[in-house]
Amino acid sequence: MGWHPGRTLYQSLGEGIAEKLGDPNATFKDLYVTTGRELCVVVTNLTTMMEEYCHVKTTPNMPIRTAIRMSMSTPVVFLPVKRQYMGRTDLYIDGGVLCNYPVHCFDGWWLSMKPEDALLKKMQPLEDAAKLLTKKERFGMFNDKTFGMIIYSDYDSHVLATNPDLEAPIAPIPDTKLARAHDKIKQKRELNCKHHRLVTDAMTRFLKVLDQNSIGGTMININAFKQVFNNNEEFTPDHAHILFGENLTVDEIFDSLDANSDGEIDFNELMSLAELAGVGIQTHHIGTGRLDIKNVTDYLTGIFSMLLLNVKRAFLEGQDIERTVLINTVYVKSMDFSPETEDLDFLVEQGRRGVQTFLKYHNKTAKEEAS
């Protein structure tokens, strides 16, 4: 279920915790009693198919390093963590699978240490437990003292709903192996974007003229289709060449689109044309593009990437955007495990710029509200 057991990582975590708390297996309760600080680590319980919030209130006796090791159990990459508790055995993996950006974790009463928010008080009556345990019920009250940081790259930035004023300027890109590989991909993407604009324009014109020549319905017959190619002002031979290539007659083009051979073209058949031509109306504007699956590794990585991207999209929205430090790693992805020193320096600088931009934005906003 995973490649790496993570033993060295687990040991290293223990050493770091021991330096601060005197015990490699210090618990969430130990941290709270010693420092008064509350730590929350989100993990995914694969057995129950739910996210769990490890915290002094919910898991006081769990070693902190165990929770962190759970939260780093990226599917396929690391082995899941087994935990035996109250006579049952559960498997835990990366919390990001279900909750990649838990900026809400200190909202509401679920992790509140106030006496009036004790679990015994809040979980009454038990017959309403299903309602009481919903995310909206547990984390519904917005905490304006919380802010979070989210890391993203150019490979997934287009699915994040962000505030441009919170996006920091990019630091100079170093000359490293990862950066050079990204530059090649970036150049290819720019060419693809240029081609995409041409195809989109041609497809837009094609659909517009089709609509003008359709007779009160969503189905297009061969006669209406031929009229499109007679309207040279709106849909020119150059546009037709971009969409359909060379040396095809109008009848041949119609037959290639009429997938079910019923003598008419419907909306789904037109969308199939858009996808094949490279417009990708649904994947470009709703999804994240296409991933070529060539082997088992691509398949498994694709599943995890799909979950991660859509969880990011789900959690970073609404008022959460205003309390989020955006850290753009540009070319460094979450699965890049061999960065060079220059790559790490770049990431630190991007983090600094992200925090600086965030603070400047809120300082400006506070002054505007006060004036």
mmCIF file of C-alpha atoms in Angstrom:
data_model
loop_
_atom_site.group_PDB
_atom_site.id
_atom_site.type_symbol
_atom_site.label_atom_id
_atom_site.label_comp_id
_atom_site.label_asym_id
_atom_site.label_seq_id
_atom_site.Cartn_x
_atom_site.Cartn_y
_atom_site.Cartn_z
ATOM 1 C CA MET A 1 0.000 0.000 0.000
ATOM 2 C CA GLY A 2 3.059 2.254 0.129
ATOM 3 C CA TRP A 3 6.718 2.226 -0.734
ATOM 4 C CA HIS A 4 8.468 3.791 2.240
ATOM 5 C CA PRO A 5 8.079 2.757 5.907
ATOM 6 C CA GLY A 6 9.144 6.213 7.165
ATOM 7 C CA ARG A 7 11.187 4.883 10.113
ATOM 8 C CA THR A 8 13.991 7.452 9.738
ATOM 9 C CA LEU A 9 11.435 10.239 9.542
ATOM 10 C CA TYR A 10 9.662 8.940 12.649
ATOM 11 C CA GLN A 11 12.952 8.817 14.565
ATOM 12 C CA SER A 12 13.917 12.309 13.414
ATOM 13 C CA LEU A 13 10.553 13.671 14.559
ATOM 14 C CA GLY A 14 11.096 12.113 17.979
ATOM 15 C CA GLU A 15 14.522 13.707 18.316
ATOM 16 C CA GLY A 16 13.158 17.151 17.497
ATOM 17 C CA ILE A 17 10.254 16.790 19.928
ATOM 18 C CA ALA A 18 12.572 15.515 22.676
ATOM 19 C CA GLU A 19 14.692 18.663 22.370
ATOM 20 C CA LYS A 20 11.657 20.788 23.215
ATOM 21 C CA LEU A 21 9.630 18.578 25.553
ATOM 22 C CA GLY A 22 12.184 16.097 26.906
ATOM 23 C CA ASP A 23 10.477 12.999 25.501
ATOM 24 C CA PRO A 24 10.374 11.728 21.889
ATOM 25 C CA ASN A 25 6.899 10.339 22.586
ATOM 26 C CA ALA A 26 5.529 13.526 24.144
ATOM 27 C CA THR A 27 1.770 13.729 23.687
ATOM 28 C CA PHE A 28 -0.610 16.524 22.756
ATOM 29 C CA LYS A 29 -1.447 16.796 26.455
ATOM 30 C CA ASP A 30 2.246 17.079 27.375
ATOM 31 C CA LEU A 31 2.618 19.962 24.927
ATOM 32 C CA TYR A 32 -0.441 21.739 26.293
ATOM 33 C CA VAL A 33 0.518 21.303 29.966
ATOM 34 C CA THR A 34 4.131 22.366 29.361
ATOM 35 C CA THR A 35 3.596 25.297 27.009
ATOM 36 C CA GLY A 36 -0.128 26.082 26.972
ATOM 37 C CA ARG A 37 -0.073 25.673 23.195
ATOM 38 C CA GLU A 38 -2.671 23.782 21.207
ATOM 39 C CA LEU A 39 -1.504 21.752 18.217
ATOM 40 C CA CYS A 40 -3.872 20.206 15.700
ATOM 41 C CA VAL A 41 -2.741 17.572 13.194
ATOM 42 C CA VAL A 42 -5.315 16.403 10.664
ATOM 43 C CA VAL A 43 -5.184 12.771 9.542
ATOM 44 C CA THR A 44 -7.388 10.537 7.408
ATOM 45 C CA ASN A 45 -8.766 7.375 8.997
ATOM 46 C CA LEU A 46 -8.854 4.986 6.059
ATOM 47 C CA THR A 47 -10.852 2.450 8.070
ATOM 48 C CA THR A 48 -13.724 4.825 8.828
ATOM 49 C CA MET A 49 -13.172 6.944 5.686
ATOM 50 C CA MET A 50 -13.197 10.170 7.721
ATOM 51 C CA GLU A 51 -10.767 12.915 8.634
ATOM 52 C CA GLU A 52 -9.785 13.168 12.307
ATOM 53 C CA TYR A 53 -8.421 16.165 14.201
ATOM 54 C CA CYS A 54 -5.615 15.112 16.557
ATOM 55 C CA HIS A 55 -5.545 17.651 19.404
ATOM 56 C CA VAL A 56 -5.282 17.830 23.184
ATOM 57 C CA LYS A 57 -9.083 17.795 23.359
ATOM 58 C CA THR A 58 -9.649 14.795 21.067
ATOM 59 C CA THR A 59 -6.454 12.714 21.352
ATOM 60 C CA PRO A 60 -4.662 13.940 24.503
ATOM 61 C CA ASN A 61 -2.566 10.790 24.961
ATOM 62 C CA MET A 62 -1.443 10.293 21.361
ATOM 63 C CA PRO A 63 2.287 10.922 20.753
ATOM 64 C CA ILE A 64 2.688 13.989 18.569
ATOM 65 C CA ARG A 65 5.133 12.250 16.251
ATOM 66 C CA THR A 66 2.632 9.461 15.632
ATOM 67 C CA ALA A 67 0.053 11.978 14.441
ATOM 68 C CA ILE A 68 2.597 13.754 12.235
ATOM 69 C CA ARG A 69 3.732 10.447 10.749
ATOM 70 C CA MET A 70 0.084 9.632 9.994
ATOM 71 C CA SER A 71 -0.438 13.012 8.357
ATOM 72 C CA MET A 72 2.569 12.440 6.093
ATOM 73 C CA SER A 73 1.456 9.022 4.873
ATOM 74 C CA THR A 74 0.996 10.035 1.260
ATOM 75 C CA PRO A 75 -0.826 7.180 -0.492
ATOM 76 C CA VAL A 76 1.471 4.964 -2.588
ATOM 77 C CA VAL A 77 4.578 6.784 -1.279
ATOM 78 C CA PHE A 78 4.467 5.964 2.466
ATOM 79 C CA LEU A 79 3.051 3.004 4.322
ATOM 80 C CA PRO A 80 -0.137 3.810 6.252
ATOM 81 C CA VAL A 81 0.099 3.906 10.052
ATOM 82 C CA LYS A 82 -1.703 1.295 12.155
ATOM 83 C CA ARG A 83 -3.202 2.372 15.449
ATOM 84 C CA GLN A 84 -4.772 0.044 17.990
ATOM 85 C CA TYR A 85 -7.225 1.743 20.323
ATOM 86 C CA MET A 86 -10.116 0.458 22.425
ATOM 87 C CA GLY A 87 -9.814 -3.028 20.946
ATOM 88 C CA ARG A 88 -9.875 -1.977 17.306
ATOM 89 C CA THR A 89 -7.195 -1.428 14.679
ATOM 90 C CA ASP A 90 -7.447 1.499 12.275
ATOM 91 C CA LEU A 91 -5.285 2.520 9.312
ATOM 92 C CA TYR A 92 -4.288 6.171 8.935
ATOM 93 C CA ILE A 93 -3.007 8.083 5.910
ATOM 94 C CA ASP A 94 -2.341 11.677 4.859
ATOM 95 C CA GLY A 95 -4.979 14.064 6.185
ATOM 96 C CA GLY A 96 -4.752 15.956 2.911
ATOM 97 C CA VAL A 97 -6.653 13.200 1.145
ATOM 98 C CA LEU A 98 -9.875 14.513 2.710
ATOM 99 C CA CYS A 99 -8.850 17.832 4.266
ATOM 100 C CA ASN A 100 -5.800 19.383 2.656
ATOM 101 C CA TYR A 101 -6.223 22.868 4.097
ATOM 102 C CA PRO A 102 -7.735 22.729 7.624
ATOM 103 C CA VAL A 103 -7.672 26.470 8.298
ATOM 104 C CA HIS A 104 -11.118 25.985 9.842
ATOM 105 C CA CYS A 105 -9.875 23.631 12.582
ATOM 106 C CA PHE A 106 -9.985 26.303 15.317
ATOM 107 C CA ASP A 107 -13.347 27.681 14.202
ATOM 108 C CA GLY A 108 -16.409 26.707 16.223
ATOM 109 C CA TRP A 109 -16.451 24.561 19.355
ATOM 110 C CA TRP A 110 -14.970 21.210 18.293
ATOM 111 C CA LEU A 111 -11.407 21.984 19.427
ATOM 112 C CA SER A 112 -12.269 24.832 21.785
ATOM 113 C CA MET A 113 -10.821 24.413 25.280
ATOM 114 C CA LYS A 114 -13.459 26.621 26.906
ATOM 115 C CA PRO A 115 -15.399 24.792 29.666
ATOM 116 C CA GLU A 116 -18.721 25.543 27.979
ATOM 117 C CA ASP A 117 -17.444 23.800 24.825
ATOM 118 C CA ALA A 118 -16.576 20.511 26.548
ATOM 119 C CA LEU A 119 -17.497 17.488 24.447
ATOM 120 C CA LEU A 120 -19.750 16.104 27.190
ATOM 121 C CA LYS A 121 -21.791 19.307 27.082
ATOM 122 C CA LYS A 122 -21.870 19.715 23.313
ATOM 123 C CA MET A 123 -22.710 16.104 22.455
ATOM 124 C CA GLN A 124 -26.151 16.301 24.014
ATOM 125 C CA PRO A 125 -28.647 14.897 23.217
ATOM 126 C CA LEU A 126 -26.979 11.819 21.745
ATOM 127 C CA GLU A 127 -29.881 11.123 19.409
ATOM 128 C CA ASP A 128 -28.844 14.293 17.540
ATOM 129 C CA ALA A 129 -25.223 13.136 17.189
ATOM 130 C CA ALA A 130 -25.403 12.895 13.388
ATOM 131 C CA LYS A 131 -26.345 16.573 13.173
ATOM 132 C CA LEU A 132 -23.958 17.676 15.929
ATOM 133 C CA LEU A 133 -20.976 16.070 14.189
ATOM 134 C CA THR A 134 -21.411 17.765 10.823
ATOM 135 C CA LYS A 135 -18.617 20.130 9.795
ATOM 136 C CA LYS A 136 -21.007 23.079 9.741
ATOM 137 C CA GLU A 137 -22.107 22.379 13.313
ATOM 138 C CA ARG A 138 -18.638 21.715 14.758
ATOM 139 C CA PHE A 139 -16.727 24.461 12.930
ATOM 140 C CA GLY A 140 -19.499 26.912 12.071
ATOM 141 C CA MET A 141 -18.371 29.923 14.132
ATOM 142 C CA PHE A 142 -15.659 31.823 12.197
ATOM 143 C CA ASN A 143 -12.471 32.532 14.174
ATOM 144 C CA ASP A 144 -10.969 35.806 12.941
ATOM 145 C CA LYS A 145 -7.759 35.173 14.899
ATOM 146 C CA THR A 146 -6.793 32.242 12.671
ATOM 147 C CA PHE A 147 -4.796 32.449 9.478
ATOM 148 C CA GLY A 148 -3.284 29.694 7.376
ATOM 149 C CA MET A 149 -0.682 29.090 4.714
ATOM 150 C CA ILE A 150 -1.277 27.119 1.556
ATOM 151 C CA ILE A 151 1.448 25.885 -0.757
ATOM 152 C CA TYR A 152 0.716 25.468 -4.441
ATOM 153 C CA SER A 153 2.650 25.365 -7.701
ATOM 154 C CA ASP A 154 2.078 26.491 -11.270
ATOM 155 C CA TYR A 155 0.772 22.983 -11.913
ATOM 156 C CA ASP A 156 -2.341 23.522 -9.796
ATOM 157 C CA SER A 157 -2.656 27.294 -9.271
ATOM 158 C CA HIS A 158 -5.440 27.565 -11.856
ATOM 159 C CA VAL A 159 -7.873 25.596 -9.678
ATOM 160 C CA LEU A 160 -7.468 27.853 -6.647
ATOM 161 C CA ALA A 161 -9.889 30.738 -6.167
ATOM 162 C CA THR A 162 -7.540 33.437 -4.888
ATOM 163 C CA ASN A 163 -7.382 37.174 -4.299
ATOM 164 C CA PRO A 164 -4.792 38.679 -6.710
ATOM 165 C CA ASP A 165 -3.830 41.225 -4.030
ATOM 166 C CA LEU A 166 -2.563 38.343 -1.878
ATOM 167 C CA GLU A 167 -0.372 36.855 -4.608
ATOM 168 C CA ALA A 168 3.266 37.756 -3.975
ATOM 169 C CA PRO A 169 5.744 38.603 -6.762
ATOM 170 C CA ILE A 170 7.836 35.618 -7.830
ATOM 171 C CA ALA A 171 11.482 35.491 -6.739
ATOM 172 C CA PRO A 172 14.211 34.922 -9.364
ATOM 173 C CA ILE A 173 14.094 31.311 -10.560
ATOM 174 C CA PRO A 174 17.376 29.443 -9.886
ATOM 175 C CA ASP A 175 19.207 27.419 -12.516
ATOM 176 C CA THR A 176 18.531 23.914 -11.187
ATOM 177 C CA LYS A 177 17.459 20.593 -12.649
ATOM 178 C CA LEU A 178 13.880 21.010 -11.424
ATOM 179 C CA ALA A 179 13.665 24.599 -12.669
ATOM 180 C CA ARG A 180 15.040 23.723 -16.104
ATOM 181 C CA ALA A 181 12.549 20.885 -16.466
ATOM 182 C CA HIS A 182 9.749 23.267 -15.507
ATOM 183 C CA ASP A 183 10.947 25.842 -18.037
ATOM 184 C CA LYS A 184 10.605 23.299 -20.848
ATOM 185 C CA ILE A 185 7.091 22.429 -19.682
ATOM 186 C CA LYS A 186 6.254 26.138 -19.390
ATOM 187 C CA GLN A 187 7.382 26.820 -22.970
ATOM 188 C CA LYS A 188 5.310 23.900 -24.215
ATOM 189 C CA ARG A 189 2.300 25.175 -22.255
ATOM 190 C CA GLU A 190 2.665 28.643 -23.763
ATOM 191 C CA LEU A 191 2.615 27.132 -27.255
ATOM 192 C CA ASN A 192 -0.395 25.040 -26.292
ATOM 193 C CA CYS A 193 -2.151 28.132 -24.911
ATOM 194 C CA LYS A 194 -1.553 29.983 -28.176
ATOM 195 C CA HIS A 195 -2.963 27.046 -30.132
ATOM 196 C CA HIS A 196 -5.836 26.804 -27.658
ATOM 197 C CA ARG A 197 -6.794 30.442 -28.286
ATOM 198 C CA LEU A 198 -6.845 29.894 -32.059
ATOM 199 C CA VAL A 199 -8.929 26.732 -31.776
ATOM 200 C CA THR A 200 -11.276 28.332 -29.245
ATOM 201 C CA ASP A 201 -11.866 31.286 -31.552
ATOM 202 C CA ALA A 202 -12.557 28.973 -34.498
ATOM 203 C CA MET A 203 -14.882 26.811 -32.401
ATOM 204 C CA THR A 204 -16.729 29.875 -31.067
ATOM 205 C CA ARG A 205 -17.333 31.118 -34.604
ATOM 206 C CA PHE A 206 -18.387 27.642 -35.723
ATOM 207 C CA LEU A 207 -20.954 27.311 -32.913
ATOM 208 C CA LYS A 208 -22.260 30.841 -33.501
ATOM 209 C CA VAL A 209 -22.909 30.232 -37.204
ATOM 210 C CA LEU A 210 -24.384 26.811 -36.433
ATOM 211 C CA ASP A 211 -26.815 28.456 -34.024
ATOM 212 C CA GLN A 212 -27.768 31.052 -36.621
ATOM 213 C CA ASN A 213 -28.536 28.327 -39.162
ATOM 214 C CA SER A 214 -30.294 25.846 -36.882
ATOM 215 C CA ILE A 215 -34.065 25.738 -37.227
ATOM 216 C CA GLY A 216 -35.584 26.174 -33.771
ATOM 217 C CA GLY A 217 -33.930 23.252 -32.052
ATOM 218 C CA THR A 218 -30.775 21.719 -30.653
ATOM 219 C CA MET A 219 -30.248 19.253 -33.512
ATOM 220 C CA ILE A 220 -28.365 20.258 -36.673
ATOM 221 C CA ASN A 221 -29.026 18.509 -39.993
ATOM 222 C CA ILE A 222 -26.767 18.370 -43.051
ATOM 223 C CA ASN A 223 -28.437 21.331 -44.767
ATOM 224 C CA ALA A 224 -27.945 23.647 -41.787
ATOM 225 C CA PHE A 225 -24.409 22.326 -41.440
ATOM 226 C CA LYS A 226 -23.557 23.194 -45.048
ATOM 227 C CA GLN A 227 -24.739 26.761 -44.510
ATOM 228 C CA VAL A 228 -21.929 27.229 -41.981
ATOM 229 C CA PHE A 229 -19.322 26.743 -44.671
ATOM 230 C CA ASN A 230 -21.061 29.212 -46.978
ATOM 231 C CA ASN A 231 -20.740 32.013 -44.426
ATOM 232 C CA ASN A 232 -17.157 33.021 -45.171
ATOM 233 C CA GLU A 233 -17.240 36.283 -43.217
ATOM 234 C CA GLU A 234 -17.834 34.745 -39.787
ATOM 235 C CA PHE A 235 -16.403 31.266 -40.296
ATOM 236 C CA THR A 236 -13.621 31.371 -42.887
ATOM 237 C CA PRO A 237 -11.746 28.528 -44.629
ATOM 238 C CA ASP A 238 -8.844 29.245 -42.249
ATOM 239 C CA HIS A 239 -11.119 28.580 -39.263
ATOM 240 C CA ALA A 240 -12.366 25.384 -40.892
ATOM 241 C CA HIS A 241 -8.776 24.289 -41.476
ATOM 242 C CA ILE A 242 -7.914 24.839 -37.800
ATOM 243 C CA LEU A 243 -10.847 22.702 -36.652
ATOM 244 C CA PHE A 244 -11.023 19.988 -39.293
ATOM 245 C CA GLY A 245 -7.704 19.916 -41.109
ATOM 246 C CA GLU A 246 -7.272 19.773 -44.867
ATOM 247 C CA ASN A 247 -8.821 17.793 -47.720
ATOM 248 C CA LEU A 248 -12.160 16.957 -46.069
ATOM 249 C CA THR A 249 -15.462 17.687 -47.770
ATOM 250 C CA VAL A 250 -18.402 19.127 -45.849
ATOM 251 C CA ASP A 251 -20.176 15.756 -46.058
ATOM 252 C CA GLU A 252 -17.130 13.953 -44.672
ATOM 253 C CA ILE A 253 -16.869 16.418 -41.784
ATOM 254 C CA PHE A 254 -20.571 15.998 -41.001
ATOM 255 C CA ASP A 255 -20.295 12.195 -41.043
ATOM 256 C CA SER A 256 -17.271 12.303 -38.715
ATOM 257 C CA LEU A 257 -19.281 14.345 -36.185
ATOM 258 C CA ASP A 258 -22.495 12.341 -36.501
ATOM 259 C CA ALA A 259 -21.335 9.624 -34.102
ATOM 260 C CA ASN A 260 -24.619 7.688 -34.032
ATOM 261 C CA SER A 261 -25.258 8.108 -37.790
ATOM 262 C CA ASP A 262 -28.786 9.465 -37.312
ATOM 263 C CA GLY A 263 -28.345 12.266 -39.843
ATOM 264 C CA GLU A 264 -28.202 14.963 -37.167
ATOM 265 C CA ILE A 265 -25.614 16.456 -34.817
ATOM 266 C CA ASP A 266 -26.447 17.097 -31.158
ATOM 267 C CA PHE A 267 -24.744 19.057 -28.368
ATOM 268 C CA ASN A 268 -22.733 16.103 -27.038
ATOM 269 C CA GLU A 269 -21.320 15.406 -30.485
ATOM 270 C CA LEU A 270 -20.261 19.055 -30.753
ATOM 271 C CA MET A 271 -18.599 18.860 -27.338
ATOM 272 C CA SER A 272 -16.719 15.774 -28.505
ATOM 273 C CA LEU A 273 -15.431 17.847 -31.411
ATOM 274 C CA ALA A 274 -14.358 20.566 -28.983
ATOM 275 C CA GLU A 275 -12.426 18.071 -26.861
ATOM 276 C CA LEU A 276 -10.732 16.467 -29.865
ATOM 277 C CA ALA A 277 -9.875 19.842 -31.379
ATOM 278 C CA GLY A 278 -8.201 20.939 -28.158
ATOM 279 C CA VAL A 279 -10.776 23.414 -26.876
ATOM 280 C CA GLY A 280 -11.626 21.126 -23.971
ATOM 281 C CA ILE A 281 -14.542 23.299 -22.851
ATOM 282 C CA GLN A 282 -15.390 21.190 -19.812
ATOM 283 C CA THR A 283 -11.890 20.127 -18.772
ATOM 284 C CA HIS A 284 -10.356 23.549 -19.409
ATOM 285 C CA HIS A 285 -12.960 25.602 -17.553
ATOM 286 C CA ILE A 286 -14.285 23.111 -15.000
ATOM 287 C CA GLY A 287 -11.552 20.516 -14.559
ATOM 288 C CA THR A 288 -7.765 20.675 -14.526
ATOM 289 C CA GLY A 289 -6.774 19.358 -17.930
ATOM 290 C CA ARG A 290 -5.749 15.901 -19.029
ATOM 291 C CA LEU A 291 -3.274 13.465 -17.533
ATOM 292 C CA ASP A 292 -1.759 10.781 -19.728
ATOM 293 C CA ILE A 293 -1.950 7.439 -17.902
ATOM 294 C CA LYS A 294 0.773 5.144 -19.238
ATOM 295 C CA ASN A 295 1.531 2.810 -16.325
ATOM 296 C CA VAL A 296 0.497 1.815 -12.799
ATOM 297 C CA THR A 297 2.558 4.596 -11.228
ATOM 298 C CA ASP A 298 0.830 7.216 -13.400
ATOM 299 C CA TYR A 299 -2.516 5.686 -12.468
ATOM 300 C CA LEU A 300 -1.930 5.785 -8.713
ATOM 301 C CA THR A 301 -0.266 9.204 -8.805
ATOM 302 C CA GLY A 302 -3.168 10.484 -10.880
ATOM 303 C CA ILE A 303 -5.686 9.315 -8.289
ATOM 304 C CA PHE A 304 -3.817 11.076 -5.490
ATOM 305 C CA SER A 305 -3.285 14.258 -7.528
ATOM 306 C CA MET A 306 -6.965 14.320 -8.443
ATOM 307 C CA LEU A 307 -7.981 14.074 -4.794
ATOM 308 C CA LEU A 308 -5.451 16.689 -3.711
ATOM 309 C CA LEU A 309 -6.417 19.243 -6.349
ATOM 310 C CA ASN A 310 -10.135 18.938 -5.759
ATOM 311 C CA VAL A 311 -9.729 19.063 -1.976
ATOM 312 C CA LYS A 312 -7.703 22.266 -2.367
ATOM 313 C CA ARG A 313 -10.430 23.707 -4.534
ATOM 314 C CA ALA A 314 -13.105 22.707 -2.010
ATOM 315 C CA PHE A 315 -11.415 24.175 1.057
ATOM 316 C CA LEU A 316 -9.914 27.404 -0.289
ATOM 317 C CA GLU A 317 -12.993 29.497 -0.961
ATOM 318 C CA GLY A 318 -15.163 32.215 0.535
ATOM 319 C CA GLN A 319 -13.882 33.983 3.623
ATOM 320 C CA ASP A 320 -10.973 31.533 3.999
ATOM 321 C CA ILE A 321 -9.158 33.315 1.161
ATOM 322 C CA GLU A 322 -8.784 36.471 3.222
ATOM 323 C CA ARG A 323 -7.002 34.589 6.018
ATOM 324 C CA THR A 324 -4.660 32.637 3.782
ATOM 325 C CA VAL A 325 -0.978 33.235 3.057
ATOM 326 C CA LEU A 326 -0.410 32.104 -0.530
ATOM 327 C CA ILE A 327 2.979 30.478 -1.121
ATOM 328 C CA ASN A 328 3.609 29.746 -4.788
ATOM 329 C CA THR A 329 6.391 27.179 -5.180
ATOM 330 C CA VAL A 330 6.192 27.747 -8.971
ATOM 331 C CA TYR A 331 8.100 24.712 -10.255
ATOM 332 C CA VAL A 332 8.524 22.587 -7.109
ATOM 333 C CA LYS A 333 5.758 20.010 -6.700
ATOM 334 C CA SER A 334 4.739 18.090 -3.582
ATOM 335 C CA MET A 335 6.256 14.868 -4.946
ATOM 336 C CA ASP A 336 9.692 16.371 -5.730
ATOM 337 C CA PHE A 337 11.831 14.663 -3.088
ATOM 338 C CA SER A 338 15.318 15.599 -4.356
ATOM 339 C CA PRO A 339 15.548 19.400 -4.470
ATOM 340 C CA GLU A 340 18.903 21.161 -4.661
ATOM 341 C CA THR A 341 20.019 23.758 -2.116
ATOM 342 C CA GLU A 342 19.042 26.550 -4.517
ATOM 343 C CA ASP A 343 15.535 25.079 -4.783
ATOM 344 C CA LEU A 344 15.165 25.104 -1.005
ATOM 345 C CA ASP A 345 16.440 28.691 -0.815
ATOM 346 C CA PHE A 346 13.878 29.639 -3.458
ATOM 347 C CA LEU A 347 11.068 28.042 -1.425
ATOM 348 C CA VAL A 348 12.109 29.948 1.707
ATOM 349 C CA GLU A 349 12.143 33.206 -0.252
ATOM 350 C CA GLN A 350 8.716 32.462 -1.711
ATOM 351 C CA GLY A 351 7.430 31.853 1.807
ATOM 352 C CA ARG A 352 8.897 35.157 2.999
ATOM 353 C CA ARG A 353 7.319 37.034 0.108
ATOM 354 C CA GLY A 354 3.973 35.366 0.694
ATOM 355 C CA VAL A 355 3.884 36.355 4.372
ATOM 356 C CA GLN A 356 5.078 39.876 3.603
ATOM 357 C CA THR A 357 2.366 40.356 0.971
ATOM 358 C CA PHE A 358 -0.271 38.984 3.355
ATOM 359 C CA LEU A 359 0.710 41.368 6.161
ATOM 360 C CA LYS A 360 0.862 44.379 3.833
ATOM 361 C CA TYR A 361 -2.568 43.550 2.436
ATOM 362 C CA HIS A 362 -4.219 43.314 5.850
ATOM 363 C CA ASN A 363 -2.416 46.392 7.147
ATOM 364 C CA LYS A 364 -3.762 48.343 4.161
ATOM 365 C CA THR A 365 -7.249 46.866 4.618
ATOM 366 C CA ALA A 366 -7.291 47.772 8.330
ATOM 367 C CA LYS A 367 -6.297 51.377 7.569
ATOM 368 C CA GLU A 368 -9.008 51.677 4.907
ATOM 369 C CA GLU A 369 -11.646 50.332 7.293
ATOM 370 C CA ALA A 370 -10.518 52.708 10.041
ATOM 371 C CA SER A 371 -10.624 55.789 7.808
#
